[in-house]
Coordinates of C-alpha atoms in Angstrom, one line a residue:
C1 CA -0.3 0.3 0.0
D2 CA 1.3 3.4 -0.9
D3 CA 0.8 4.0 3.1
G4 CA 3.9 1.6 4.0
N5 CA 1.1 -1.0 5.1
D6 CA 0.7 -4.3 2.7
V7 CA -2.5 -6.6 2.2
E8 CA -2.6 -10.4 2.0
T9 CA -3.0 -11.6 -1.3
D10 CA -2.2 -15.2 -1.1
D11 CA -5.1 -16.3 0.9
C12 CA -8.6 -14.9 2.1
L13 CA -8.4 -13.9 5.8
S14 CA -11.7 -14.7 8.1
S15 CA -10.1 -12.4 11.1
C16 CA -8.4 -9.4 11.5
A17 CA -4.4 -10.0 11.0
A18 CA -1.2 -7.4 11.1
A19 CA -1.0 -8.1 6.9
S20 CA -3.7 -5.3 6.7
C21 CA -4.2 -1.8 6.1
G22 CA -3.6 0.7 8.9
D23 CA -6.0 3.1 10.5
G24 CA -7.8 5.3 8.5
V25 CA -7.5 2.9 5.1
I26 CA -9.7 -0.4 4.6
W27 CA -9.4 -2.4 1.6
E28 CA -11.9 -2.1 -0.8
G29 CA -15.3 -4.2 -0.2
V30 CA -14.3 -5.6 3.1
E31 CA -15.2 -6.2 7.0
D32 CA -14.2 -3.9 9.8
C33 CA -11.7 -4.7 12.3
D34 CA -12.1 -3.8 16.0
D35 CA -9.0 -2.0 15.7
G36 CA -9.9 0.5 12.3
N37 CA -8.1 -1.9 9.9
A38 CA -10.0 -4.4 8.0
V39 CA -10.0 -7.9 5.9
D40 CA -11.8 -9.2 3.4
D41 CA -13.3 -13.0 4.0
D42 CA -15.0 -13.0 0.4
A43 CA -12.1 -12.2 -2.0
C44 CA -8.6 -11.0 -1.9
S45 CA -7.6 -7.4 -2.9
N46 CA -4.4 -6.2 -2.9
Q47 CA -5.9 -2.1 -3.2
C48 CA -6.0 0.0 -0.1
V49 CA -8.7 2.6 -0.1
Y50 CA -9.5 5.3 2.4
G51 CA -12.8 4.5 4.4
C52 CA -14.4 4.7 7.6
L53 CA -16.2 2.4 10.2
A54 CA -19.6 1.7 9.7
N55 CA -22.0 4.1 11.6
T56 CA -19.5 6.5 13.2
T57 CA -19.9 9.9 12.8
K58 CA -18.4 13.6 12.3
C59 CA -19.2 16.8 12.3
V60 CA -18.3 18.9 8.9
D61 CA -19.6 22.0 10.2
N62 CA -21.7 23.8 12.2
D63 CA -24.7 22.3 10.5
T64 CA -23.6 19.1 8.9
L65 CA -23.4 15.8 10.1
E66 CA -21.8 12.9 8.0
T67 CA -22.6 9.6 9.1
C68 CA -20.2 6.5 7.9
N69 CA -22.1 3.7 5.8
E70 CA -21.7 0.3 5.8
M71 CA -19.3 0.8 2.6
G72 CA -17.3 3.0 4.4
E73 CA -18.2 6.0 3.0
W74 CA -19.6 9.5 4.2
L75 CA -22.9 10.6 3.8
P76 CA -24.3 14.1 4.7
T77 CA -27.3 14.9 6.6
D78 CA -28.1 18.3 7.6
C79 CA -28.9 19.0 11.1
G80 CA -32.4 20.0 12.0
A81 CA -33.8 23.9 12.7
G82 CA -32.2 24.6 15.9
E83 CA -29.7 22.2 16.1
S84 CA -26.1 22.4 15.7
C85 CA -23.4 19.6 15.1
I86 CA -21.2 19.4 18.2
G87 CA -18.8 16.1 18.8
G88 CA -20.4 13.8 16.4
Q89 CA -24.1 14.8 17.7
C90 CA -26.8 17.3 16.1
L91 CA -27.8 18.7 19.2
T92 CA -30.3 21.7 20.1
L93 CA -29.2 24.6 22.2
C94 CA -31.1 23.4 25.6
A95 CA -29.3 19.8 24.5
Q96 CA -25.7 21.8 24.3
A97 CA -26.5 23.5 27.8
E98 CA -27.1 20.2 29.5
Q99 CA -23.7 18.9 28.5
T100 CA -21.7 22.1 30.1
N101 CA -22.9 21.1 33.6
A102 CA -23.5 24.9 34.4
S103 CA -26.2 27.0 35.7
V104 CA -27.8 27.5 32.7
G105 CA -30.3 25.3 31.5
C106 CA -34.1 24.8 30.1
L107 CA -35.3 22.6 33.1
Y108 CA -35.7 24.6 36.7
Y109 CA -38.1 23.6 39.6
A110 CA -38.3 26.5 41.9
I111 CA -40.0 26.6 45.4
D112 CA -41.6 29.4 47.4
A113 CA -40.0 28.9 51.0
D114 CA -41.3 29.6 54.3
N115 CA -40.5 33.4 55.4
H116 CA -41.6 35.1 58.6
D117 CA -45.2 35.0 58.8
G118 CA -45.9 38.3 58.2
Y119 CA -44.0 38.6 55.1
D120 CA -45.0 35.1 53.5
A121 CA -48.1 36.9 51.7
L122 CA -46.0 39.2 49.5
Q123 CA -45.0 38.7 46.1
Y124 CA -43.1 35.2 45.2
S125 CA -41.6 35.9 42.2
V126 CA -38.9 33.8 39.4
V127 CA -36.8 35.5 37.2
V128 CA -35.4 34.5 33.9
S129 CA -33.1 35.9 31.6
N130 CA -32.2 34.5 28.0
V131 CA -28.3 33.9 27.7
D132 CA -28.7 32.8 24.1
D133 CA -27.3 36.2 21.7
A134 CA -30.1 35.3 18.8
E135 CA -33.0 33.1 19.5
T136 CA -36.0 34.2 21.3
A137 CA -36.8 31.5 24.5
N138 CA -40.6 30.5 24.9
V139 CA -40.3 29.8 28.6
N140 CA -43.5 28.0 30.4
V141 CA -44.1 28.2 34.4
L142 CA -45.9 25.2 35.0
Q143 CA -47.6 23.9 38.5
W144 CA -49.4 20.3 39.1
S145 CA -53.2 20.7 38.7
N146 CA -55.7 17.6 37.4
N147 CA -53.1 15.0 37.8
N148 CA -50.7 16.5 34.9
W149 CA -48.1 19.8 35.1
M150 CA -50.4 22.6 33.6
V151 CA -49.1 25.6 32.2
L152 CA -49.9 28.8 34.2
Q153 CA -47.6 31.4 33.1
S154 CA -45.8 32.0 29.3
S155 CA -43.7 34.6 28.0
Q156 CA -41.1 35.1 25.3
V157 CA -38.7 36.1 26.1
A158 CA -35.8 38.1 23.7
P159 CA -32.2 37.5 23.6
G160 CA -30.2 39.1 26.2
T161 CA -33.6 40.4 28.2
L162 CA -36.0 39.1 31.5
H163 CA -39.2 38.3 32.6
Q164 CA -40.4 38.4 36.0
F165 CA -43.0 35.8 36.4
D166 CA -45.2 36.9 39.9
L167 CA -46.2 33.5 41.2
P168 CA -48.9 32.2 43.6
D169 CA -48.1 31.5 47.5
K170 CA -47.1 27.8 47.7
H171 CA -45.3 27.5 50.8
I172 CA -46.1 25.4 53.9
N173 CA -45.1 26.2 57.2
L174 CA -42.6 24.6 59.6
T175 CA -42.1 20.6 58.8
G176 CA -43.9 18.7 56.4
V177 CA -44.2 17.5 52.8
N178 CA -46.1 19.6 50.1
P179 CA -47.1 17.6 47.5
R180 CA -46.1 18.7 43.9
G181 CA -45.5 22.2 45.8
A182 CA -42.7 23.1 43.2
Y183 CA -43.1 25.2 40.0
K184 CA -41.6 23.9 36.7
I185 CA -39.8 26.2 34.9
E186 CA -39.2 25.0 31.0
S187 CA -37.9 26.7 28.1
D188 CA -37.0 25.9 24.5
V189 CA -33.3 27.9 24.5
P190 CA -30.6 28.2 27.8
I191 CA -32.3 30.7 30.1
I192 CA -30.5 31.7 33.6
A193 CA -33.0 31.8 36.4
Y194 CA -33.4 33.6 40.1
Q195 CA -36.2 33.1 42.6
F196 CA -36.8 36.3 44.8
Q197 CA -38.7 35.6 48.2
P198 CA -40.4 38.2 48.2
I199 CA -39.5 40.4 44.8
N200 CA -40.3 43.8 46.4
G201 CA -37.4 45.0 48.4
Q202 CA -38.1 48.5 49.5
S203 CA -41.2 46.9 51.5
S204 CA -40.7 43.5 52.7
F205 CA -37.8 43.6 55.2
T206 CA -37.4 40.1 54.9
S207 CA -36.0 39.4 51.4
D208 CA -33.3 37.1 50.0
A209 CA -32.6 35.6 46.5
S210 CA -31.6 32.6 45.0
L211 CA -29.8 31.2 41.7
L212 CA -31.5 28.1 40.8
L213 CA -29.8 25.6 38.9
P214 CA -31.4 23.8 36.1
V215 CA -31.7 19.7 36.4
S216 CA -28.7 19.1 34.6
A217 CA -26.3 20.6 37.4
L218 CA -28.3 18.8 40.0
D219 CA -26.7 16.1 42.4
K220 CA -27.7 13.1 44.5
Y221 CA -25.6 14.0 47.2
Y222 CA -25.4 17.3 49.3
Y223 CA -24.2 18.3 52.6
I224 CA -26.3 21.2 54.4
V225 CA -24.5 24.8 54.8
G226 CA -26.5 27.6 56.0
W227 CA -27.1 29.5 59.4
G228 CA -28.4 28.1 62.5
Q229 CA -27.3 30.4 65.1
N230 CA -29.9 32.0 67.9
S231 CA -32.4 33.8 66.0
Y232 CA -35.6 34.9 66.0
L233 CA -37.1 32.2 64.0
R234 CA -35.8 28.8 62.9
P235 CA -33.6 27.1 60.4
E236 CA -35.0 24.8 57.6
I237 CA -34.0 23.0 54.6
Q238 CA -36.3 22.2 51.4
I239 CA -35.5 18.5 49.5
V240 CA -37.4 18.7 45.9
A241 CA -38.0 15.9 43.7
T242 CA -37.5 16.3 39.7
A243 CA -38.7 12.8 39.1
D244 CA -40.9 10.2 40.1
D245 CA -40.0 7.7 42.7
T246 CA -37.3 9.2 44.1
S247 CA -36.0 8.1 47.1
V248 CA -34.2 10.1 49.6
T249 CA -32.0 9.5 53.1
L250 CA -31.5 12.7 55.4
T251 CA -29.2 12.1 58.3
P252 CA -29.9 15.5 60.2
A253 CA -27.3 17.0 62.3
T254 CA -30.0 18.7 64.7
N255 CA -32.9 17.5 66.1
T256 CA -36.1 18.7 63.8
T257 CA -39.6 19.0 64.5
A258 CA -42.6 16.7 63.3
G259 CA -45.2 17.8 61.0
G260 CA -47.0 17.6 57.8
G261 CA -46.5 13.5 57.3
L262 CA -42.8 13.9 58.7
P263 CA -42.1 12.5 62.3
A264 CA -39.4 14.3 64.4
L265 CA -36.2 13.4 63.6
Q266 CA -33.0 12.8 66.1
A267 CA -29.6 14.3 65.1
G268 CA -27.2 11.7 63.5
Q269 CA -30.1 9.3 62.9
P270 CA -30.2 8.6 58.6
Y271 CA -34.4 8.8 58.2
D272 CA -36.0 7.4 54.7
L273 CA -38.0 10.0 53.4
P274 CA -41.3 8.5 52.1
T275 CA -41.0 7.9 48.2
L276 CA -41.2 11.5 46.6
S277 CA -43.0 12.3 43.0
E278 CA -41.7 14.7 40.7
G279 CA -42.4 18.1 42.3
D280 CA -43.1 17.4 45.7
V281 CA -41.2 19.5 48.4
A282 CA -40.2 18.0 51.9
Q283 CA -39.3 20.4 54.2
F284 CA -38.0 20.2 57.6
E285 CA -37.6 22.6 60.4
G286 CA -34.8 22.5 62.6
S287 CA -34.2 23.3 66.4
A288 CA -30.8 24.5 65.7
G289 CA -28.7 24.3 62.6
F290 CA -28.2 22.1 59.8
N291 CA -24.5 22.5 59.2
G292 CA -23.3 19.1 58.8
S293 CA -26.7 17.8 57.7
Y294 CA -26.3 14.7 55.1
I295 CA -28.7 13.8 52.0
V296 CA -28.2 11.4 49.3
S297 CA -30.9 9.9 46.8
D298 CA -31.3 7.5 44.5
K299 CA -32.2 10.2 41.5
P300 CA -30.8 14.1 41.1
I301 CA -32.6 16.2 43.4
S302 CA -32.6 20.4 44.5
V303 CA -31.5 21.1 48.0
F304 CA -32.4 24.8 49.7
S305 CA -30.7 25.7 52.6
S306 CA -32.9 28.8 54.5
H307 CA -34.3 30.4 57.4
N308 CA -37.6 32.1 58.4
C309 CA -35.8 34.7 59.9
A310 CA -32.2 34.9 60.7
N311 CA -30.5 37.5 62.8
V312 CA -26.6 37.8 62.1
P313 CA -24.4 37.2 64.5
S314 CA -27.6 36.5 66.7
L315 CA -30.5 37.7 68.2
Q316 CA -29.0 39.2 71.2
A317 CA -26.5 40.7 69.3
A318 CA -28.6 42.3 66.6
C319 CA -31.7 43.4 65.2
C320 CA -33.4 42.5 62.7
C321 CA -33.7 39.4 61.2
D322 CA -34.2 38.5 57.1
H323 CA -35.3 35.4 55.5
I324 CA -32.2 34.1 53.6
E325 CA -32.2 31.0 51.6
E326 CA -29.9 29.6 48.8
Q327 CA -29.9 26.5 46.3
T328 CA -27.4 24.4 47.4
F329 CA -24.2 23.6 45.2
G330 CA -24.0 19.5 45.1
L331 CA -20.9 17.6 46.9
Q332 CA -19.6 16.2 43.8
T333 CA -18.9 20.0 42.3
W334 CA -16.8 20.8 45.8
G335 CA -13.3 22.4 45.0
L336 CA -10.1 23.0 47.1
E337 CA -9.5 26.6 46.3
Y338 CA -12.1 29.7 47.0
V339 CA -12.0 33.3 47.3
G340 CA -13.7 34.7 50.1
A341 CA -14.6 38.0 48.1
R342 CA -16.6 39.9 50.7
F343 CA -19.8 41.5 50.0
A344 CA -20.0 45.3 49.4
P345 CA -19.5 47.3 52.7
R346 CA -22.5 49.2 53.8
N347 CA -20.5 51.5 55.7
N348 CA -17.8 53.2 53.4
N349 CA -16.0 55.2 56.0
N350 CA -15.6 52.0 58.3
P351 CA -16.2 48.5 56.7
E352 CA -18.5 46.2 59.0
P353 CA -17.7 42.6 59.8
S354 CA -18.6 39.6 57.2
Y355 CA -19.7 36.7 58.3
W356 CA -18.4 32.8 57.3
H357 CA -18.8 29.0 57.3
I358 CA -16.2 27.1 56.2
F359 CA -17.1 23.6 55.9
A360 CA -15.4 19.9 55.1
S361 CA -16.7 16.8 54.0
E362 CA -13.9 14.7 54.8
D363 CA -12.2 13.8 58.0
G364 CA -8.5 15.0 58.4
T365 CA -9.5 18.2 55.9
T366 CA -6.9 20.7 56.5
V367 CA -7.7 24.2 55.8
A368 CA -5.1 27.3 54.7
I369 CA -6.3 31.1 54.8
D370 CA -4.1 34.1 53.9
A371 CA -5.4 37.3 54.1
H372 CA -3.4 41.4 53.5
A373 CA -2.7 42.3 57.4
D374 CA -5.2 45.1 57.5
V375 CA -7.8 41.6 57.2
T376 CA -8.7 40.7 60.7
G377 CA -10.8 38.0 62.1
I378 CA -9.7 34.7 60.2
G379 CA -8.4 33.1 63.4
P380 CA -5.6 30.5 62.6
Q381 CA -4.2 30.6 59.2
N382 CA -4.5 26.9 59.6
L383 CA -7.3 24.4 60.4
M384 CA -8.2 21.1 60.8
L385 CA -11.9 19.7 60.3
D386 CA -13.6 16.6 60.1
A387 CA -16.8 15.9 58.0
G388 CA -19.8 18.1 58.8
E389 CA -17.4 20.1 61.0
F390 CA -17.5 23.7 60.3
V391 CA -15.8 27.2 61.3
E392 CA -17.0 30.5 61.6
L393 CA -15.6 33.9 60.9
A394 CA -16.0 37.0 61.8
V395 CA -14.0 39.3 59.2
D396 CA -12.9 42.7 59.2
G397 CA -10.7 45.1 57.7
S398 CA -9.9 48.5 56.7
I399 CA -11.1 50.3 53.6
P400 CA -8.4 49.9 51.0
N401 CA -8.6 45.8 52.6
P402 CA -12.4 45.6 53.4
G403 CA -12.0 41.9 54.1
D404 CA -11.2 39.7 51.4
F405 CA -9.2 36.4 51.9
F406 CA -8.3 33.2 49.9
V407 CA -8.8 29.4 51.4
S408 CA -7.3 26.4 50.2
A409 CA -7.8 23.1 51.5
D410 CA -6.6 19.5 51.0
K411 CA -10.0 18.2 50.3
P412 CA -13.3 19.4 49.2
I413 CA -14.9 22.1 51.3
S414 CA -17.7 24.7 51.0
V415 CA -17.7 28.5 51.8
M416 CA -20.6 30.4 52.8
Q417 CA -20.7 34.4 53.4
Y418 CA -23.6 36.3 55.6
M419 CA -24.4 39.4 55.7
S420 CA -25.1 41.0 59.2
S421 CA -28.1 42.5 60.5
Q422 CA -28.6 46.1 60.1
N423 CA -28.0 47.2 63.5
A424 CA -25.0 44.8 63.9
G425 CA -21.7 47.0 64.9
N426 CA -21.6 49.8 62.0
A427 CA -23.4 48.4 59.3
G428 CA -26.3 51.1 59.0
T429 CA -28.3 49.5 56.5
G430 CA -29.7 46.4 55.5
D431 CA -29.9 43.0 56.8
P432 CA -29.0 39.3 56.8
A433 CA -28.7 37.5 53.1
M434 CA -26.7 34.3 52.3
S435 CA -24.3 33.5 49.4
Q436 CA -22.2 30.5 48.6
A437 CA -18.5 30.8 47.4
V438 CA -18.1 29.5 43.8
P439 CA -15.0 27.4 44.0
V440 CA -12.3 28.4 41.6
E441 CA -12.3 25.0 39.9
Q442 CA -15.9 26.2 38.6
Y443 CA -15.0 29.5 37.4
R444 CA -16.3 30.7 34.1
P445 CA -15.1 32.8 31.7
N446 CA -18.5 35.3 30.9
Y447 CA -21.7 35.6 32.8
V448 CA -25.0 36.8 32.3
V449 CA -26.5 38.1 35.4
L450 CA -29.8 39.9 36.6
V451 CA -29.7 42.7 39.1
P452 CA -33.7 43.3 40.1
P453 CA -35.7 45.9 40.7
N454 CA -36.9 47.5 44.0
W455 CA -33.3 47.8 46.2
I456 CA -31.4 51.1 46.5
N457 CA -27.6 49.8 46.5
D458 CA -26.6 47.3 44.1
Y459 CA -23.0 45.2 43.4
L460 CA -21.3 43.2 41.4
V461 CA -18.4 41.6 43.0
V462 CA -15.7 40.5 40.9
T463 CA -13.0 38.0 41.5
K464 CA -10.2 37.6 38.6
P465 CA -6.7 36.4 38.3
A466 CA -4.3 38.9 38.9
G467 CA -4.0 40.8 35.4
A468 CA -6.5 39.2 33.6
Q469 CA -9.3 41.5 31.9
V470 CA -13.2 41.7 32.7
T471 CA -15.7 43.5 30.7
L472 CA -19.1 45.0 32.1
D473 CA -21.9 45.5 28.8
G474 CA -18.9 45.5 27.3
A475 CA -16.9 47.6 28.7
M476 CA -13.4 47.2 30.6
I477 CA -14.0 47.2 34.7
P478 CA -11.1 49.6 35.0
Q479 CA -8.0 47.7 36.6
N480 CA -7.4 50.1 40.1
S481 CA -11.3 49.0 40.9
F482 CA -9.6 45.6 42.2
V483 CA -8.0 44.8 45.4
A484 CA -5.4 42.1 45.3
V485 CA -6.3 39.1 48.0
G486 CA -3.7 37.8 50.7
P487 CA -0.8 39.2 52.3
Q488 CA 1.2 42.0 50.8
N489 CA 4.8 40.6 50.3
D490 CA 3.1 37.4 49.1
P491 CA -0.6 37.9 47.5
S492 CA -2.7 34.7 46.4
G493 CA -3.2 36.0 42.6
W494 CA -6.7 37.1 42.8
E495 CA -8.7 40.2 42.6
V496 CA -11.6 41.5 44.1
A497 CA -14.0 44.5 42.7
R498 CA -17.0 45.5 44.2
V499 CA -18.9 47.8 40.8
S500 CA -22.2 49.4 41.8
A501 CA -24.5 47.9 38.7
S502 CA -28.0 49.5 37.9
D503 CA -31.1 47.4 37.6
G504 CA -31.5 45.0 34.5
V505 CA -29.6 42.5 32.7
H506 CA -25.9 42.6 32.6
T507 CA -23.3 40.5 30.7
L508 CA -19.9 40.1 31.9
E509 CA -16.8 38.4 30.0
G510 CA -13.2 37.4 30.8
N511 CA -10.1 36.8 29.1
E512 CA -9.6 33.9 32.1
N513 CA -11.9 32.5 34.1
F514 CA -13.3 34.4 36.9
S515 CA -16.7 34.8 39.2
V516 CA -19.2 37.1 40.0
T517 CA -22.0 37.7 42.5
V518 CA -25.2 39.9 43.0
V519 CA -25.5 41.6 46.1
G520 CA -28.4 44.3 47.3
F521 CA -29.4 46.2 50.2
D522 CA -31.5 49.0 51.7
S523 CA -32.9 49.7 55.0
Y524 CA -33.3 46.8 56.7
D525 CA -33.7 44.3 53.6
S526 CA -30.9 42.4 51.3
Y527 CA -30.3 39.8 49.0
A528 CA -27.6 38.1 47.8
Y529 CA -26.6 35.3 45.1
P530 CA -23.7 33.9 43.0
G531 CA -24.2 35.0 39.1
G532 CA -23.5 31.6 37.9
L533 CA -20.9 28.7 38.0
N534 CA -19.8 25.3 36.3
Q535 CA -21.1 22.5 37.7
Q536 CA -18.6 19.9 36.5
V537 CA -18.2 16.4 38.8
I538 CA -14.8 17.1 40.3
N539 CA -15.4 15.6 43.4
P540 CA -16.9 11.9 42.6
Q541 CA -19.0 10.2 45.5

């Protein structure tokens, strides 16, 4: 053969042999071998021809898929409307989003979490934004009715715009199962989604928000991280099934109250929940914090960590309490490195403390914390934590270095930030909110985020590698907006900026992976949530 291989011309072969054509080349009219070569078991040939293995595929361009037939010939096929050829497949935009394992997707479940009784009736809302730059998204919000998922509200969302769905109250109080109590959100184009409880920050006094995760980014393994310190009301968790016949086991780290078909649970004792159907919400109220509670299921579930009305740092220390909530990241997405990028200070002349939990998932976890000399409250710079243990930090700083720090561990950890109550120390405005820090390993190069209406002060907290460039709505964020994280003589290589932002949809793009947190506050109220992240499995269970 021309390529240096040779063929057998003395005998007809019925099995693969060394004397055959090389990879990517076959004998004319021959049968396939496992290694990509082929032999002729009917007639001998001394001619090698280029060919392919039957039923293999490849993309010629974004719109064309080629499939190899039985004769070793590539046959082209046009991808369907709304599809692109990626990795040898014609995929819709939604299918492409599913493969990325990120916070962008086409199927979500949202819940109306329990709030302070006086404010539960205020408007609960889900806000979606279309992240595609060309296609209009057709978005439906469904609820269970008459033994089926029925469309409750619909909207066409143009590229780069948002729509706010104001939804009826569906919360339950205290412990109990809320049958089909979740809202189901479907789109034919990838979107990002957030929920607000309630949406109107100026009049509610007990608001927070959650970045919702699409079903494609959900996990089957969770540790709970959340606020449980002495407060006006109690902490809760919510477990949401995304498929029928879902089995869930909860091992709570605190005693729970009974109610709504669920018994009182004892700390440390595993409990098998009643089998859940798609959209069922199991809610548990704890006598203390749920930190360290472990959840495992046989199908992907979503899990929320919330508090009816939390005082930060405590009821005795400060007024006032605020509803806080977060859809938690699955254990398999936890990382080893985090930047503790604090929320925008509410007192520009004397930054108030920010509160943090650093949580371990495995025994013998070594945690190291680095910060500028102006940053105080980080405690010992090297910690040892076991599975389910956490450390609480009250981190303070100066005007130029208001309290950012870098955390690294030898085993996967989680990091959560809390905003303090308005009357705690020198804050002067705002109230508790919570937001998960994103592992450095899950940073992305671009985000589309929503700054909601109705709050007076809104900020984007941007964390990037030193020297990287990040644009906000096409304009470069000035380098002098960023503060280096870590000791002055040995910085961590990360920088943080807190950028004031107007209401509406914003696009951020970087030449390296970075992160963004959206935060807002006004008198006795606040919200915070991560602007997005990858949800790659980097900690397999």
